[in-house]
Amino acid sequence: MNIIFLGAPGAGKGTQAEKVSETFKIPTISTGAIIREAIKTGTPMGTAAKQYTEKGDLVPDEVVIGIIKERLANDDCANGFILDGFPRTIPQAKALDEMGVKVDLALSIEVRDEVIVERMGGRRVCDKCGASYHTKYNPSKDGVTCDKDGTTLTLRKDDAPEVVKSRLETYHAQTEPIKEYYSACGKLKTVDGENDVAKITEAIIAVLNEIGR
Ligand code: AMP
């Protein structure tokens, strides 16, 4: 099954994608994580992308479309995948169609802006494996280090309050219209993203089981 997770930054796409990946044994592809890794290792793509991500702006379509094309060609995507953070614009959604990728479901995790702002301040990430936690809603076992590899958790640079505001504006202007794009072909489903992490996972798995039938 090929699934797209939609939702504002901080809606819980990464957290939920990780859980659904484990349940259905399909990889999660996060353009944000690929870009962060490229910035960390200083590749030409990372160096070019840095100026956009630091301000909360979207990286140009042709760059992320290239990333996705290359990643989806990997063997591990043959039985399905979850896209977390792609597509984020209508041209990106169209590019996916043009690649011949069949989208089974676009699942939007719905969270109000004021809740997002509160969440982003508490988000902590593992720079090594990319796992995401929240100081209040989804803490790691000791609250300080990653459960998977013991790396000290950090606050993402683009989770700073002024950057969050700009990312939300970008989301409403450029990404939200994608919901209409997938709704028009009957692929859109929504879940309430303001519930507990476990309840949201349950709701998502129920939607996926329904679609898979
Ligand atoms: P994320 O981890 O999904 O919140 O992505 C972090 C940042 O990477 C975003 O704020 C953008 O600057 C960039 N990015 C990730 N995915 C995309 C995309 N599909 N299109 C454009 N920029 C992206």
PDB file of N, CA and C in Angstrom, residues 102-203:
ATOM      1  N   LYS A 102       1.127   4.914  -7.817  1.00  0.00           N
ATOM      2  CA  LYS A 102      -0.290   4.786  -7.483  1.00  0.00           C
ATOM      3  C   LYS A 102      -0.445   5.109  -5.997  1.00  0.00           C
ATOM      4  N   VAL A 103      -1.224   6.145  -5.708  1.00  0.00           N
ATOM      5  CA  VAL A 103      -1.461   6.519  -4.306  1.00  0.00           C
ATOM      6  C   VAL A 103      -2.740   5.826  -3.845  1.00  0.00           C
ATOM      7  N   ASP A 104      -2.635   5.003  -2.792  1.00  0.00           N
ATOM      8  CA  ASP A 104      -3.836   4.320  -2.290  1.00  0.00           C
ATOM      9  C   ASP A 104      -4.603   5.195  -1.319  1.00  0.00           C
ATOM     10  N   LEU A 105      -3.864   6.003  -0.573  1.00  0.00           N
ATOM     11  CA  LEU A 105      -4.514   6.794   0.464  1.00  0.00           C
ATOM     12  C   LEU A 105      -3.701   8.033   0.801  1.00  0.00           C
ATOM     13  N   ALA A 106      -4.404   9.166   0.910  1.00  0.00           N
ATOM     14  CA  ALA A 106      -3.780  10.381   1.456  1.00  0.00           C
ATOM     15  C   ALA A 106      -4.477  10.630   2.790  1.00  0.00           C
ATOM     16  N   LEU A 107      -3.726  10.459   3.856  1.00  0.00           N
ATOM     17  CA  LEU A 107      -4.310  10.544   5.184  1.00  0.00           C
ATOM     18  C   LEU A 107      -3.897  11.847   5.856  1.00  0.00           C
ATOM     19  N   SER A 108      -4.887  12.681   6.143  1.00  0.00           N
ATOM     20  CA  SER A 108      -4.574  13.967   6.752  1.00  0.00           C
ATOM     21  C   SER A 108      -4.774  13.908   8.261  1.00  0.00           C
ATOM     22  N   ILE A 109      -3.729  14.257   9.004  1.00  0.00           N
ATOM     23  CA  ILE A 109      -3.804  14.297  10.464  1.00  0.00           C
ATOM     24  C   ILE A 109      -4.124  15.742  10.842  1.00  0.00           C
ATOM     25  N   GLU A 110      -5.342  15.929  11.361  1.00  0.00           N
ATOM     26  CA  GLU A 110      -5.862  17.294  11.555  1.00  0.00           C
ATOM     27  C   GLU A 110      -5.581  17.820  12.969  1.00  0.00           C
ATOM     28  N   VAL A 111      -4.891  18.937  13.022  1.00  0.00           N
ATOM     29  CA  VAL A 111      -4.577  19.576  14.311  1.00  0.00           C
ATOM     30  C   VAL A 111      -4.676  21.097  14.138  1.00  0.00           C
ATOM     31  N   ARG A 112      -5.327  21.762  15.108  1.00  0.00           N
ATOM     32  CA  ARG A 112      -5.453  23.232  15.011  1.00  0.00           C
ATOM     33  C   ARG A 112      -4.098  23.926  15.221  1.00  0.00           C
ATOM     34  N   ASP A 113      -3.955  25.103  14.626  1.00  0.00           N
ATOM     35  CA  ASP A 113      -2.683  25.841  14.701  1.00  0.00           C
ATOM     36  C   ASP A 113      -2.218  26.080  16.133  1.00  0.00           C
ATOM     37  N   GLU A 114      -3.154  26.452  17.025  1.00  0.00           N
ATOM     38  CA  GLU A 114      -2.721  26.792  18.400  1.00  0.00           C
ATOM     39  C   GLU A 114      -2.141  25.559  19.107  1.00  0.00           C
ATOM     40  N   VAL A 115      -2.669  24.393  18.757  1.00  0.00           N
ATOM     41  CA  VAL A 115      -2.156  23.150  19.359  1.00  0.00           C
ATOM     42  C   VAL A 115      -0.768  22.848  18.784  1.00  0.00           C
ATOM     43  N   ILE A 116      -0.608  23.116  17.485  1.00  0.00           N
ATOM     44  CA  ILE A 116       0.695  22.899  16.826  1.00  0.00           C
ATOM     45  C   ILE A 116       1.779  23.736  17.511  1.00  0.00           C
ATOM     46  N   VAL A 117       1.470  25.002  17.752  1.00  0.00           N
ATOM     47  CA  VAL A 117       2.465  25.903  18.339  1.00  0.00           C
ATOM     48  C   VAL A 117       2.920  25.371  19.705  1.00  0.00           C
ATOM     49  N   GLU A 118       1.969  24.873  20.486  1.00  0.00           N
ATOM     50  CA  GLU A 118       2.317  24.333  21.806  1.00  0.00           C
ATOM     51  C   GLU A 118       3.187  23.085  21.650  1.00  0.00           C
ATOM     52  N   ARG A 119       2.810  22.254  20.694  1.00  0.00           N
ATOM     53  CA  ARG A 119       3.547  21.000  20.502  1.00  0.00           C
ATOM     54  C   ARG A 119       4.987  21.198  20.049  1.00  0.00           C
ATOM     55  N   MET A 120       5.176  22.150  19.121  1.00  0.00           N
ATOM     56  CA  MET A 120       6.511  22.310  18.540  1.00  0.00           C
ATOM     57  C   MET A 120       7.546  22.696  19.584  1.00  0.00           C
ATOM     58  N   GLY A 121       7.108  23.485  20.573  1.00  0.00           N
ATOM     59  CA  GLY A 121       8.028  23.908  21.627  1.00  0.00           C
ATOM     60  C   GLY A 121       8.529  22.727  22.443  1.00  0.00           C
ATOM     61  N   GLY A 122       7.732  21.649  22.494  1.00  0.00           N
ATOM     62  CA  GLY A 122       8.110  20.484  23.307  1.00  0.00           C
ATOM     63  C   GLY A 122       8.703  19.351  22.490  1.00  0.00           C
ATOM     64  N   ARG A 123       8.785  19.531  21.178  1.00  0.00           N
ATOM     65  CA  ARG A 123       9.309  18.439  20.353  1.00  0.00           C
ATOM     66  C   ARG A 123      10.816  18.291  20.561  1.00  0.00           C
ATOM     67  N   ARG A 124      11.264  17.061  20.680  1.00  0.00           N
ATOM     68  CA  ARG A 124      12.694  16.761  20.793  1.00  0.00           C
ATOM     69  C   ARG A 124      13.004  15.648  19.802  1.00  0.00           C
ATOM     70  N   VAL A 125      14.138  15.776  19.139  1.00  0.00           N
ATOM     71  CA  VAL A 125      14.476  14.780  18.127  1.00  0.00           C
ATOM     72  C   VAL A 125      15.858  14.178  18.375  1.00  0.00           C
ATOM     73  N   CYS A 126      16.034  12.981  17.832  1.00  0.00           N
ATOM     74  CA  CYS A 126      17.336  12.324  17.892  1.00  0.00           C
ATOM     75  C   CYS A 126      18.063  12.655  16.593  1.00  0.00           C
ATOM     76  N   ASP A 127      19.203  13.334  16.696  1.00  0.00           N
ATOM     77  CA  ASP A 127      19.960  13.719  15.499  1.00  0.00           C
ATOM     78  C   ASP A 127      20.557  12.503  14.799  1.00  0.00           C
ATOM     79  N   LYS A 128      20.678  11.402  15.541  1.00  0.00           N
ATOM     80  CA  LYS A 128      21.322  10.224  14.951  1.00  0.00           C
ATOM     81  C   LYS A 128      20.325   9.400  14.128  1.00  0.00           C
ATOM     82  N   CYS A 129      19.163   9.016  14.736  1.00  0.00           N
ATOM     83  CA  CYS A 129      18.246   8.117  14.006  1.00  0.00           C
ATOM     84  C   CYS A 129      16.988   8.835  13.535  1.00  0.00           C
ATOM     85  N   GLY A 130      16.785  10.089  13.942  1.00  0.00           N
ATOM     86  CA  GLY A 130      15.633  10.852  13.465  1.00  0.00           C
ATOM     87  C   GLY A 130      14.359  10.637  14.278  1.00  0.00           C
ATOM     88  N   ALA A 131      14.401   9.784  15.314  1.00  0.00           N
ATOM     89  CA  ALA A 131      13.197   9.535  16.123  1.00  0.00           C
ATOM     90  C   ALA A 131      12.731  10.845  16.771  1.00  0.00           C
ATOM     91  N   SER A 132      11.404  10.950  16.924  1.00  0.00           N
ATOM     92  CA  SER A 132      10.833  12.188  17.417  1.00  0.00           C
ATOM     93  C   SER A 132      10.056  11.939  18.711  1.00  0.00           C
ATOM     94  N   TYR A 133      10.215  12.824  19.681  1.00  0.00           N
ATOM     95  CA  TYR A 133       9.555  12.691  20.986  1.00  0.00           C
ATOM     96  C   TYR A 133       8.907  14.024  21.349  1.00  0.00           C
ATOM     97  N   HIS A 134       8.159  14.029  22.440  1.00  0.00           N
ATOM     98  CA  HIS A 134       7.625  15.285  22.980  1.00  0.00           C
ATOM     99  C   HIS A 134       7.775  15.256  24.492  1.00  0.00           C
ATOM    100  N   THR A 135       8.254  16.366  25.055  1.00  0.00           N
ATOM    101  CA  THR A 135       8.537  16.391  26.492  1.00  0.00           C
ATOM    102  C   THR A 135       7.303  16.016  27.329  1.00  0.00           C
ATOM    103  N   LYS A 136       6.103  16.365  26.833  1.00  0.00           N
ATOM    104  CA  LYS A 136       4.898  16.115  27.621  1.00  0.00           C
ATOM    105  C   LYS A 136       4.071  14.947  27.057  1.00  0.00           C
ATOM    106  N   TYR A 137       3.879  14.916  25.745  1.00  0.00           N
ATOM    107  CA  TYR A 137       2.925  13.953  25.172  1.00  0.00           C
ATOM    108  C   TYR A 137       3.534  12.624  24.745  1.00  0.00           C
ATOM    109  N   ASN A 138       4.841  12.616  24.470  1.00  0.00           N
ATOM    110  CA  ASN A 138       5.454  11.377  23.964  1.00  0.00           C
ATOM    111  C   ASN A 138       6.929  11.361  24.385  1.00  0.00           C
ATOM    112  N   PRO A 139       7.167  11.397  25.726  1.00  0.00           N
ATOM    113  CA  PRO A 139       8.560  11.506  26.176  1.00  0.00           C
ATOM    114  C   PRO A 139       9.345  10.210  25.947  1.00  0.00           C
ATOM    115  N   SER A 140      10.653  10.329  25.796  1.00  0.00           N
ATOM    116  CA  SER A 140      11.487   9.124  25.756  1.00  0.00           C
ATOM    117  C   SER A 140      11.508   8.582  27.191  1.00  0.00           C
ATOM    118  N   LYS A 141      12.036   7.382  27.365  1.00  0.00           N
ATOM    119  CA  LYS A 141      11.954   6.731  28.696  1.00  0.00           C
ATOM    120  C   LYS A 141      12.577   7.582  29.796  1.00  0.00           C
ATOM    121  N   ASP A 142      13.759   8.174  29.525  1.00  0.00           N
ATOM    122  CA  ASP A 142      14.370   8.997  30.577  1.00  0.00           C
ATOM    123  C   ASP A 142      14.161  10.499  30.339  1.00  0.00           C
ATOM    124  N   GLY A 143      13.452  10.837  29.262  1.00  0.00           N
ATOM    125  CA  GLY A 143      13.141  12.235  28.976  1.00  0.00           C
ATOM    126  C   GLY A 143      14.303  13.026  28.391  1.00  0.00           C
ATOM    127  N   VAL A 144      15.475  12.437  28.272  1.00  0.00           N
ATOM    128  CA  VAL A 144      16.671  13.177  27.857  1.00  0.00           C
ATOM    129  C   VAL A 144      17.342  12.559  26.627  1.00  0.00           C
ATOM    130  N   THR A 145      17.359  11.213  26.586  1.00  0.00           N
ATOM    131  CA  THR A 145      18.065  10.547  25.484  1.00  0.00           C
ATOM    132  C   THR A 145      17.103   9.678  24.667  1.00  0.00           C
ATOM    133  N   CYS A 146      17.549   9.330  23.454  1.00  0.00           N
ATOM    134  CA  CYS A 146      16.737   8.525  22.542  1.00  0.00           C
ATOM    135  C   CYS A 146      16.618   7.082  23.058  1.00  0.00           C
ATOM    136  N   ASP A 147      15.392   6.538  23.039  1.00  0.00           N
ATOM    137  CA  ASP A 147      15.175   5.155  23.491  1.00  0.00           C
ATOM    138  C   ASP A 147      15.942   4.161  22.625  1.00  0.00           C
ATOM    139  N   LYS A 148      16.139   4.511  21.351  1.00  0.00           N
ATOM    140  CA  LYS A 148      16.725   3.542  20.423  1.00  0.00           C
ATOM    141  C   LYS A 148      18.245   3.488  20.484  1.00  0.00           C
ATOM    142  N   ASP A 149      18.888   4.666  20.604  1.00  0.00           N
ATOM    143  CA  ASP A 149      20.347   4.635  20.536  1.00  0.00           C
ATOM    144  C   ASP A 149      21.048   5.478  21.608  1.00  0.00           C
ATOM    145  N   GLY A 150      20.275   6.027  22.550  1.00  0.00           N
ATOM    146  CA  GLY A 150      20.904   6.723  23.675  1.00  0.00           C
ATOM    147  C   GLY A 150      21.470   8.108  23.371  1.00  0.00           C
ATOM    148  N   THR A 151      21.247   8.598  22.131  1.00  0.00           N
ATOM    149  CA  THR A 151      21.741   9.936  21.776  1.00  0.00           C
ATOM    150  C   THR A 151      20.943  11.003  22.537  1.00  0.00           C
ATOM    151  N   THR A 152      21.626  12.055  22.978  1.00  0.00           N
ATOM    152  CA  THR A 152      20.928  13.145  23.678  1.00  0.00           C
ATOM    153  C   THR A 152      19.975  13.845  22.711  1.00  0.00           C
ATOM    154  N   LEU A 153      18.722  14.018  23.129  1.00  0.00           N
ATOM    155  CA  LEU A 153      17.707  14.619  22.248  1.00  0.00           C
ATOM    156  C   LEU A 153      17.901  16.134  22.176  1.00  0.00           C
ATOM    157  N   THR A 154      17.541  16.705  21.022  1.00  0.00           N
ATOM    158  CA  THR A 154      17.699  18.158  20.849  1.00  0.00           C
ATOM    159  C   THR A 154      16.416  18.772  20.266  1.00  0.00           C
ATOM    160  N   LEU A 155      16.354  20.103  20.327  1.00  0.00           N
ATOM    161  CA  LEU A 155      15.253  20.856  19.737  1.00  0.00           C
ATOM    162  C   LEU A 155      15.650  21.180  18.296  1.00  0.00           C
ATOM    163  N   ARG A 156      14.759  20.909  17.349  1.00  0.00           N
ATOM    164  CA  ARG A 156      15.094  21.229  15.960  1.00  0.00           C
ATOM    165  C   ARG A 156      15.149  22.738  15.774  1.00  0.00           C
ATOM    166  N   LYS A 157      16.124  23.213  14.989  1.00  0.00           N
ATOM    167  CA  LYS A 157      16.277  24.661  14.753  1.00  0.00           C
ATOM    168  C   LYS A 157      14.995  25.264  14.197  1.00  0.00           C
ATOM    169  N   ASP A 158      14.337  24.510  13.302  1.00  0.00           N
ATOM    170  CA  ASP A 158      13.131  25.070  12.681  1.00  0.00           C
ATOM    171  C   ASP A 158      11.893  24.907  13.557  1.00  0.00           C
ATOM    172  N   ASP A 159      12.047  24.454  14.810  1.00  0.00           N
ATOM    173  CA  ASP A 159      10.932  24.432  15.756  1.00  0.00           C
ATOM    174  C   ASP A 159      10.937  25.684  16.646  1.00  0.00           C
ATOM    175  N   ALA A 160      11.843  26.622  16.374  1.00  0.00           N
ATOM    176  CA  ALA A 160      11.838  27.887  17.114  1.00  0.00           C
ATOM    177  C   ALA A 160      10.526  28.617  16.802  1.00  0.00           C
ATOM    178  N   PRO A 161       9.915  29.301  17.801  1.00  0.00           N
ATOM    179  CA  PRO A 161       8.569  29.854  17.621  1.00  0.00           C
ATOM    180  C   PRO A 161       8.365  30.707  16.357  1.00  0.00           C
ATOM    181  N   GLU A 162       9.318  31.588  16.025  1.00  0.00           N
ATOM    182  CA  GLU A 162       9.101  32.462  14.856  1.00  0.00           C
ATOM    183  C   GLU A 162       9.155  31.645  13.557  1.00  0.00           C
ATOM    184  N   VAL A 163       9.945  30.568  13.564  1.00  0.00           N
ATOM    185  CA  VAL A 163      10.025  29.721  12.367  1.00  0.00           C
ATOM    186  C   VAL A 163       8.750  28.882  12.243  1.00  0.00           C
ATOM    187  N   VAL A 164       8.210  28.451  13.382  1.00  0.00           N
ATOM    188  CA  VAL A 164       6.977  27.659  13.377  1.00  0.00           C
ATOM    189  C   VAL A 164       5.844  28.464  12.744  1.00  0.00           C
ATOM    190  N   LYS A 165       5.765  29.741  13.098  1.00  0.00           N
ATOM    191  CA  LYS A 165       4.702  30.604  12.568  1.00  0.00           C
ATOM    192  C   LYS A 165       4.796  30.654  11.041  1.00  0.00           C
ATOM    193  N   SER A 166       6.005  30.823  10.562  1.00  0.00           N
ATOM    194  CA  SER A 166       6.204  30.901   9.120  1.00  0.00           C
ATOM    195  C   SER A 166       5.905  29.553   8.450  1.00  0.00           C
ATOM    196  N   ARG A 167       6.260  28.449   9.119  1.00  0.00           N
ATOM    197  CA  ARG A 167       5.984  27.122   8.538  1.00  0.00           C
ATOM    198  C   ARG A 167       4.481  26.857   8.459  1.00  0.00           C
ATOM    199  N   LEU A 168       3.743  27.361   9.471  1.00  0.00           N
ATOM    200  CA  LEU A 168       2.282  27.167   9.437  1.00  0.00           C
ATOM    201  C   LEU A 168       1.657  27.966   8.293  1.00  0.00           C
ATOM    202  N   GLU A 169       2.175  29.185   8.081  1.00  0.00           N
ATOM    203  CA  GLU A 169       1.656  30.013   6.973  1.00  0.00           C
ATOM    204  C   GLU A 169       1.912  29.305   5.638  1.00  0.00           C
ATOM    205  N   THR A 170       3.128  28.774   5.513  1.00  0.00           N
ATOM    206  CA  THR A 170       3.478  28.049   4.285  1.00  0.00           C
ATOM    207  C   THR A 170       2.563  26.839   4.112  1.00  0.00           C
ATOM    208  N   TYR A 171       2.306  26.142   5.219  1.00  0.00           N
ATOM    209  CA  TYR A 171       1.436  24.953   5.153  1.00  0.00           C
ATOM    210  C   TYR A 171       0.047  25.332   4.619  1.00  0.00           C
ATOM    211  N   HIS A 172      -0.554  26.380   5.208  1.00  0.00           N
ATOM    212  CA  HIS A 172      -1.915  26.743   4.782  1.00  0.00           C
ATOM    213  C   HIS A 172      -1.944  27.209   3.327  1.00  0.00           C
ATOM    214  N   ALA A 173      -0.912  27.948   2.927  1.00  0.00           N
ATOM    215  CA  ALA A 173      -0.917  28.511   1.567  1.00  0.00           C
ATOM    216  C   ALA A 173      -0.579  27.461   0.511  1.00  0.00           C
ATOM    217  N   GLN A 174       0.408  26.610   0.799  1.00  0.00           N
ATOM    218  CA  GLN A 174       0.928  25.739  -0.273  1.00  0.00           C
ATOM    219  C   GLN A 174       0.579  24.268  -0.137  1.00  0.00           C
ATOM    220  N   THR A 175       0.465  23.787   1.091  1.00  0.00           N
ATOM    221  CA  THR A 175       0.271  22.336   1.261  1.00  0.00           C
ATOM    222  C   THR A 175      -1.202  21.964   1.425  1.00  0.00           C
ATOM    223  N   GLU A 176      -1.961  22.790   2.134  1.00  0.00           N
ATOM    224  CA  GLU A 176      -3.351  22.417   2.389  1.00  0.00           C
ATOM    225  C   GLU A 176      -4.161  22.184   1.105  1.00  0.00           C
ATOM    226  N   PRO A 177      -3.908  22.953   0.026  1.00  0.00           N
ATOM    227  CA  PRO A 177      -4.671  22.692  -1.208  1.00  0.00           C
ATOM    228  C   PRO A 177      -4.526  21.252  -1.736  1.00  0.00           C
ATOM    229  N   ILE A 178      -3.498  20.552  -1.290  1.00  0.00           N
ATOM    230  CA  ILE A 178      -3.318  19.156  -1.721  1.00  0.00           C
ATOM    231  C   ILE A 178      -4.467  18.273  -1.241  1.00  0.00           C
ATOM    232  N   LYS A 179      -5.069  18.654  -0.112  1.00  0.00           N
ATOM    233  CA  LYS A 179      -6.189  17.840   0.399  1.00  0.00           C
ATOM    234  C   LYS A 179      -7.290  17.774  -0.645  1.00  0.00           C
ATOM    235  N   GLU A 180      -7.559  18.922  -1.261  1.00  0.00           N
ATOM    236  CA  GLU A 180      -8.594  19.008  -2.297  1.00  0.00           C
ATOM    237  C   GLU A 180      -8.202  18.139  -3.507  1.00  0.00           C
ATOM    238  N   TYR A 181      -6.915  18.153  -3.821  1.00  0.00           N
ATOM    239  CA  TYR A 181      -6.379  17.375  -4.959  1.00  0.00           C
ATOM    240  C   TYR A 181      -6.694  15.889  -4.775  1.00  0.00           C
ATOM    241  N   TYR A 182      -6.453  15.366  -3.557  1.00  0.00           N
ATOM    242  CA  TYR A 182      -6.698  13.934  -3.313  1.00  0.00           C
ATOM    243  C   TYR A 182      -8.170  13.645  -3.017  1.00  0.00           C
ATOM    244  N   SER A 183      -8.856  14.631  -2.472  1.00  0.00           N
ATOM    245  CA  SER A 183     -10.285  14.458  -2.215  1.00  0.00           C
ATOM    246  C   SER A 183     -11.042  14.289  -3.536  1.00  0.00           C
ATOM    247  N   ALA A 184     -10.604  15.040  -4.548  1.00  0.00           N
ATOM    248  CA  ALA A 184     -11.267  15.002  -5.864  1.00  0.00           C
ATOM    249  C   ALA A 184     -11.181  13.604  -6.495  1.00  0.00           C
ATOM    250  N   CYS A 185     -10.165  12.818  -6.137  1.00  0.00           N
ATOM    251  CA  CYS A 185     -10.090  11.458  -6.705  1.00  0.00           C
ATOM    252  C   CYS A 185     -10.434  10.402  -5.654  1.00  0.00           C
ATOM    253  N   GLY A 186     -11.090  10.835  -4.581  1.00  0.00           N
ATOM    254  CA  GLY A 186     -11.605   9.887  -3.582  1.00  0.00           C
ATOM    255  C   GLY A 186     -10.527   9.235  -2.724  1.00  0.00           C
ATOM    256  N   LYS A 187      -9.345   9.849  -2.650  1.00  0.00           N
ATOM    257  CA  LYS A 187      -8.235   9.211  -1.914  1.00  0.00           C
ATOM    258  C   LYS A 187      -8.037   9.790  -0.506  1.00  0.00           C
ATOM    259  N   LEU A 188      -8.749  10.875  -0.189  1.00  0.00           N
ATOM    260  CA  LEU A 188      -8.469  11.564   1.083  1.00  0.00           C
ATOM    261  C   LEU A 188      -9.280  11.009   2.254  1.00  0.00           C
ATOM    262  N   LYS A 189      -8.592  10.751   3.355  1.00  0.00           N
ATOM    263  CA  LYS A 189      -9.259  10.434   4.626  1.00  0.00           C
ATOM    264  C   LYS A 189      -8.628  11.325   5.683  1.00  0.00           C
ATOM    265  N   THR A 190      -9.387  11.628   6.743  1.00  0.00           N
ATOM    266  CA  THR A 190      -8.820  12.464   7.805  1.00  0.00           C
ATOM    267  C   THR A 190      -8.935  11.742   9.154  1.00  0.00           C
ATOM    268  N   VAL A 191      -8.014  12.046  10.041  1.00  0.00           N
ATOM    269  CA  VAL A 191      -8.129  11.580  11.432  1.00  0.00           C
ATOM    270  C   VAL A 191      -7.895  12.777  12.341  1.00  0.00           C
ATOM    271  N   ASP A 192      -8.507  12.702  13.545  1.00  0.00           N
ATOM    272  CA  ASP A 192      -8.327  13.753  14.537  1.00  0.00           C
ATOM    273  C   ASP A 192      -6.936  13.590  15.158  1.00  0.00           C
ATOM    274  N   GLY A 193      -6.077  14.568  14.931  1.00  0.00           N
ATOM    275  CA  GLY A 193      -4.701  14.476  15.415  1.00  0.00           C
ATOM    276  C   GLY A 193      -4.493  15.083  16.785  1.00  0.00           C
ATOM    277  N   GLU A 194      -5.589  15.424  17.477  1.00  0.00           N
ATOM    278  CA  GLU A 194      -5.432  16.047  18.796  1.00  0.00           C
ATOM    279  C   GLU A 194      -5.646  15.051  19.933  1.00  0.00           C
ATOM    280  N   ASN A 195      -5.850  13.800  19.560  1.00  0.00           N
ATOM    281  CA  ASN A 195      -6.023  12.726  20.526  1.00  0.00           C
ATOM    282  C   ASN A 195      -4.679  12.272  21.104  1.00  0.00           C
ATOM    283  N   ASP A 196      -4.701  11.239  21.960  1.00  0.00           N
ATOM    284  CA  ASP A 196      -3.450  10.596  22.418  1.00  0.00           C
ATOM    285  C   ASP A 196      -2.741   9.972  21.230  1.00  0.00           C
ATOM    286  N   VAL A 197      -1.423   9.869  21.334  1.00  0.00           N
ATOM    287  CA  VAL A 197      -0.632   9.247  20.258  1.00  0.00           C
ATOM    288  C   VAL A 197      -1.191   7.850  19.925  1.00  0.00           C
ATOM    289  N   ALA A 198      -1.451   7.031  20.974  1.00  0.00           N
ATOM    290  CA  ALA A 198      -1.902   5.644  20.742  1.00  0.00           C
ATOM    291  C   ALA A 198      -3.278   5.601  20.085  1.00  0.00           C
ATOM    292  N   LYS A 199      -4.162   6.523  20.484  1.00  0.00           N
ATOM    293  CA  LYS A 199      -5.520   6.552  19.900  1.00  0.00           C
ATOM    294  C   LYS A 199      -5.463   6.947  18.428  1.00  0.00           C
ATOM    295  N   ILE A 200      -4.571   7.874  18.112  1.00  0.00           N
ATOM    296  CA  ILE A 200      -4.436   8.303  16.711  1.00  0.00           C
ATOM    297  C   ILE A 200      -3.918   7.121  15.876  1.00  0.00           C
ATOM    298  N   THR A 201      -2.943   6.405  16.424  1.00  0.00           N
ATOM    299  CA  THR A 201      -2.409   5.228  15.706  1.00  0.00           C
ATOM    300  C   THR A 201      -3.539   4.240  15.435  1.00  0.00           C
ATOM    301  N   GLU A 202      -4.359   3.993  16.460  1.00  0.00           N
ATOM    302  CA  GLU A 202      -5.496   3.062  16.311  1.00  0.00           C
ATOM    303  C   GLU A 202      -6.422   3.515  15.182  1.00  0.00           C
ATOM    304  N   ALA A 203      -6.731   4.824  15.175  1.00  0.00           N
ATOM    305  CA  ALA A 203      -7.643   5.365  14.149  1.00  0.00           C
ATOM    306  C   ALA A 203      -7.031   5.195  12.760  1.00  0.00           C
TER     307      ALA A 203
END
